[in-house]
PDB file of C-alpha atoms in Angstrom:
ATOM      1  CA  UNK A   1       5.269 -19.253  -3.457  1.00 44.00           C
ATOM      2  CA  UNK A   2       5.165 -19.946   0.580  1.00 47.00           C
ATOM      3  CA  UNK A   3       6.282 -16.600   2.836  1.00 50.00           C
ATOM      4  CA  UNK A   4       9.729 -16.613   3.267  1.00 49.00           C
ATOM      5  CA  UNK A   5      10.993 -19.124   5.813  1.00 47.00           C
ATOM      6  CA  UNK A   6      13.645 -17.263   7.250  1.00 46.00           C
ATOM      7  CA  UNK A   7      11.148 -14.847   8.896  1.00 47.00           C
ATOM      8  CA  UNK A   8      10.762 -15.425  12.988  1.00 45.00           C
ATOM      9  CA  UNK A   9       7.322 -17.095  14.124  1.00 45.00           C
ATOM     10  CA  UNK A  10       5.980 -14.520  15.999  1.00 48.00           C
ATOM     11  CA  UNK A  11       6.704 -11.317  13.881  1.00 49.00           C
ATOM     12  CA  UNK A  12       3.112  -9.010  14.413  1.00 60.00           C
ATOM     13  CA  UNK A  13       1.241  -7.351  16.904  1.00 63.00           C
ATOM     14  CA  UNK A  14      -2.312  -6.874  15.518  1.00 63.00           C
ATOM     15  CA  UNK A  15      -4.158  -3.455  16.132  1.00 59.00           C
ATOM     16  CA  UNK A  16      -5.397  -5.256  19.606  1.00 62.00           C
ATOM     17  CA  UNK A  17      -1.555  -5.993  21.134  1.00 63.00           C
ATOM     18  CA  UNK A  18      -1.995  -9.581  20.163  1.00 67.00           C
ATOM     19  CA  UNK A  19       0.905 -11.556  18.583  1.00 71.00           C
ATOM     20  CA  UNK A  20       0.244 -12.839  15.327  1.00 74.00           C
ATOM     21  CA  UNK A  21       2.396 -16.029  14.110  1.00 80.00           C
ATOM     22  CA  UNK A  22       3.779 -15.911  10.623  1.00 83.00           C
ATOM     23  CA  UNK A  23       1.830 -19.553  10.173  1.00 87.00           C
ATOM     24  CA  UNK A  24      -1.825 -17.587  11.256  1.00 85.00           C
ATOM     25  CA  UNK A  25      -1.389 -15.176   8.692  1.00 86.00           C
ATOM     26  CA  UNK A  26      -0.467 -17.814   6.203  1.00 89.00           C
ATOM     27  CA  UNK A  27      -3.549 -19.800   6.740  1.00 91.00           C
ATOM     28  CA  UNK A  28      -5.048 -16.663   7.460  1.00 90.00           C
ATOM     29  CA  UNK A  29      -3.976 -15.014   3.479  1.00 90.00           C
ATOM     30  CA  UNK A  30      -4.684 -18.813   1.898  1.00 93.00           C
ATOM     31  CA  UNK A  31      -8.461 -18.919   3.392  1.00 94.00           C
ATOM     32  CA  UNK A  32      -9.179 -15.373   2.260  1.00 92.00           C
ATOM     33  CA  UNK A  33      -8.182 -16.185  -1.482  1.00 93.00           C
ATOM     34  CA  UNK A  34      -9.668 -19.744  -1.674  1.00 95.00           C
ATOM     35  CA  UNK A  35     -13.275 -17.605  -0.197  1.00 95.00           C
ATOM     36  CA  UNK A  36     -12.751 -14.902  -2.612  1.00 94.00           C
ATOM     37  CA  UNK A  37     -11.712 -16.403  -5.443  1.00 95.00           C
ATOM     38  CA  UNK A  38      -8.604 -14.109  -5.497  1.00 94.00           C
ATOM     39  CA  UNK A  39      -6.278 -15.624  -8.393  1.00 95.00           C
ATOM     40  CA  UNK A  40      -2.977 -13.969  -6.746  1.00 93.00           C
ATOM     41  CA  UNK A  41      -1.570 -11.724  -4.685  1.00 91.00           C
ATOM     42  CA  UNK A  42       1.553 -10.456  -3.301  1.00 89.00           C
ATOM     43  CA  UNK A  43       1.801  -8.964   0.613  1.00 87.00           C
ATOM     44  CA  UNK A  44       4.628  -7.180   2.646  1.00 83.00           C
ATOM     45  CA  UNK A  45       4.015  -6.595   6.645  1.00 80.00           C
ATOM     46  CA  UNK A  46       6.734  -3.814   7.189  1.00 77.00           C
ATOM     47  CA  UNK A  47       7.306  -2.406  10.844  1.00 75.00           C
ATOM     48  CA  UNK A  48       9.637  -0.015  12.907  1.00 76.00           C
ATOM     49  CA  UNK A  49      11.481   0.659   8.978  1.00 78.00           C
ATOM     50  CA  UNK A  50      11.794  -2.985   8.278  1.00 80.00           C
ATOM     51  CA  UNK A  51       9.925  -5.999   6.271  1.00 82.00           C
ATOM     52  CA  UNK A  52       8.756  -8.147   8.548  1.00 80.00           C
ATOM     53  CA  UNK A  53       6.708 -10.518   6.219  1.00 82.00           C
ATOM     54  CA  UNK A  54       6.760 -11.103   2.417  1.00 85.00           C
ATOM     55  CA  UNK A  55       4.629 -13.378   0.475  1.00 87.00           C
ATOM     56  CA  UNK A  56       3.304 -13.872  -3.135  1.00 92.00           C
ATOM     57  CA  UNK A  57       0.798 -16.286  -3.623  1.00 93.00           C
ATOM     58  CA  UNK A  58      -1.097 -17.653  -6.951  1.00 95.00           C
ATOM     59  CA  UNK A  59      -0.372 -16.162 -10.780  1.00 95.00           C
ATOM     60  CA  UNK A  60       0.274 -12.792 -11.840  1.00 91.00           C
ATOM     61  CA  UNK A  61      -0.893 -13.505 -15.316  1.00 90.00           C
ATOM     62  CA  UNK A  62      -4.837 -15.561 -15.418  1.00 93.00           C
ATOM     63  CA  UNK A  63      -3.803 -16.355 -19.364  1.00 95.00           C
ATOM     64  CA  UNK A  64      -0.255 -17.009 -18.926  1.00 95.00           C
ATOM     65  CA  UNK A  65      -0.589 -19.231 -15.556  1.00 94.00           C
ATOM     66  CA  UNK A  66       2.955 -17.155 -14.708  1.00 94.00           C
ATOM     67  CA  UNK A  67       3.438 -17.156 -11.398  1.00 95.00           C
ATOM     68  CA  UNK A  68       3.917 -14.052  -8.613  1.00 92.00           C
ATOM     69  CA  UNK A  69       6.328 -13.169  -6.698  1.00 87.00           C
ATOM     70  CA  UNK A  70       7.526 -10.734  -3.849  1.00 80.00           C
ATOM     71  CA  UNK A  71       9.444  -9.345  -6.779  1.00 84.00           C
ATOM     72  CA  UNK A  72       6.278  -9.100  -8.868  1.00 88.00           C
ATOM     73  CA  UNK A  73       5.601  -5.195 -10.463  1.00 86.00           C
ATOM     74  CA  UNK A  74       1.845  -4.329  -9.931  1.00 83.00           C
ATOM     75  CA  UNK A  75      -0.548  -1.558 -11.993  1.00 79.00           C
ATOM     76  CA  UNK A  76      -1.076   0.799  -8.896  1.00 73.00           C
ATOM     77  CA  UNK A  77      -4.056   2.340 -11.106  1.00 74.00           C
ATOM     78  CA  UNK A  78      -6.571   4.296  -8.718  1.00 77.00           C
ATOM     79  CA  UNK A  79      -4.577   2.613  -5.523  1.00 80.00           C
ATOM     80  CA  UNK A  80      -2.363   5.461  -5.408  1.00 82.00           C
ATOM     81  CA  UNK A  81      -4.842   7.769  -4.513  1.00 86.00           C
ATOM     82  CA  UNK A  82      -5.048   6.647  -1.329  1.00 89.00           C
ATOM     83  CA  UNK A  83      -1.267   6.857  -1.098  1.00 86.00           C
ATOM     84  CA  UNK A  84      -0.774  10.212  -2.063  1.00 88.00           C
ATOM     85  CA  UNK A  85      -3.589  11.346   0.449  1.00 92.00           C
ATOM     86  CA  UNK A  86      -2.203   9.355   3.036  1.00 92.00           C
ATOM     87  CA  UNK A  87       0.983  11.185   2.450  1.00 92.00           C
ATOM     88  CA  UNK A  88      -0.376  14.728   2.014  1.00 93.00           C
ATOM     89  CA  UNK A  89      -1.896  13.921   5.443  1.00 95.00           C
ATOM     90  CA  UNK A  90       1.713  13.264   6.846  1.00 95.00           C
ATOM     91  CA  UNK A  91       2.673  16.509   5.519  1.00 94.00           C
ATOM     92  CA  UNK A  92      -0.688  18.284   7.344  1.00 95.00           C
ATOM     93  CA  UNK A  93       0.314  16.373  10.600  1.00 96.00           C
ATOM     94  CA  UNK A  94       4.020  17.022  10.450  1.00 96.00           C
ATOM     95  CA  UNK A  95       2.457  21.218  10.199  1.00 95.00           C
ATOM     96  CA  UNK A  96       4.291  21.063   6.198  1.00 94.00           C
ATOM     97  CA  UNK A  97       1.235  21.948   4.662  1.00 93.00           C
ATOM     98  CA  UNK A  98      -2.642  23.426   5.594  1.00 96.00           C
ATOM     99  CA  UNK A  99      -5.092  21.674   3.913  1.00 94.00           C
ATOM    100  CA  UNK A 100      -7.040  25.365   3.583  1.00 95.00           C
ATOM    101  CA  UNK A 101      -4.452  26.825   2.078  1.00 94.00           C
ATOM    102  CA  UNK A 102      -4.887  27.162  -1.599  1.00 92.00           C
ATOM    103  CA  UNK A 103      -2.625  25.189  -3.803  1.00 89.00           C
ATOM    104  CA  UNK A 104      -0.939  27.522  -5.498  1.00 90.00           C
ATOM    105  CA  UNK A 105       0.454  29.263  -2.408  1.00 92.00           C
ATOM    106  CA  UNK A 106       2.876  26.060  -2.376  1.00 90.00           C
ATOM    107  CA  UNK A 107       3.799  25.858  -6.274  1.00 89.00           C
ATOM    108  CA  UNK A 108       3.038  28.729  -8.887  1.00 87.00           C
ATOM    109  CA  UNK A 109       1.503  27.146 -12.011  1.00 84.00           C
ATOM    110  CA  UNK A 110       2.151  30.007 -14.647  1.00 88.00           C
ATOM    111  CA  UNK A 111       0.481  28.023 -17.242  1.00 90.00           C
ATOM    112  CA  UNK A 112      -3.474  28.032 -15.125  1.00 88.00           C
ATOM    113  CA  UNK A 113      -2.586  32.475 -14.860  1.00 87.00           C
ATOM    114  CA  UNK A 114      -5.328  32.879 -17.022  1.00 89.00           C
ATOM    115  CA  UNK A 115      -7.883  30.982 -15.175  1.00 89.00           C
ATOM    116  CA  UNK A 116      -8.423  32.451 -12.081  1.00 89.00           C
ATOM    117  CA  UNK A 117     -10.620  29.145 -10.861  1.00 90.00           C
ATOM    118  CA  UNK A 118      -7.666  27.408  -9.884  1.00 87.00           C
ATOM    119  CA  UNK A 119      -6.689  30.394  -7.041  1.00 90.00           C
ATOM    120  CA  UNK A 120      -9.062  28.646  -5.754  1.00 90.00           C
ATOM    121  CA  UNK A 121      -7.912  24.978  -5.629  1.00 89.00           C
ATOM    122  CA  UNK A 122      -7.103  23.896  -1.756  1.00 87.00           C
TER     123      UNK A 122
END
């Protein structure tokens, strides 16, 4: 499935300031799978609260041949560990939390009372 058409040419500004047309990051997404050997993927650019860029390329299923796309539901697995640290991190900048702090300071866990290891937990 092609990005969505309706989406402006120029809608990026790479880490570097420059402007990255929705056509370059096409090629750009094609290239990397074709030299990868990636069978499908699906990819949302989202900016200032919006979606800039959707796309869904190749098959979600490698038996099936069924196709992705941008609607496509995805096994996080072990990706969301990443998420929930970047997150916890928001919380640390925003002053929310103190990563030093141990964890049950910010929820009681009644059931771990007779263990004192986790009073220990930060």
């Amino acid at each position: 499935m092609e990005s969505d058409p309706r989406q402006p040419a120029t809608l990026l500004m790479a880490a570097n300031g420059t402007a990255i047309d929705r056509n370059q990051l096409d090629a750009f997404v094609d290239h990397q799978m074709r030299e990868l050997q990636i069978p499908g993927l699906a990819l949302a650019v989202i900016g200032d609260g919006r979606i800039l860029y959707t796309a869904a390329r190749g098959v979600a299923n490698l038996d099936s041949g069924e196709p992705l796309t941008p609607e496509s539901v995805f096994e996080v697995a072990s990706l969301s560990k990443p998420v929930f640290a970047w997150l916890v991190l928001q919380q640390v900048a925003a002053g929310l939390i103190d990563l030093d702090v141990p964890l049950h300071q910010y929820q009681a866990l009644p059931e771990l009372a007779d263990d004192p290891r986790h009073l220990r937990i930060t």
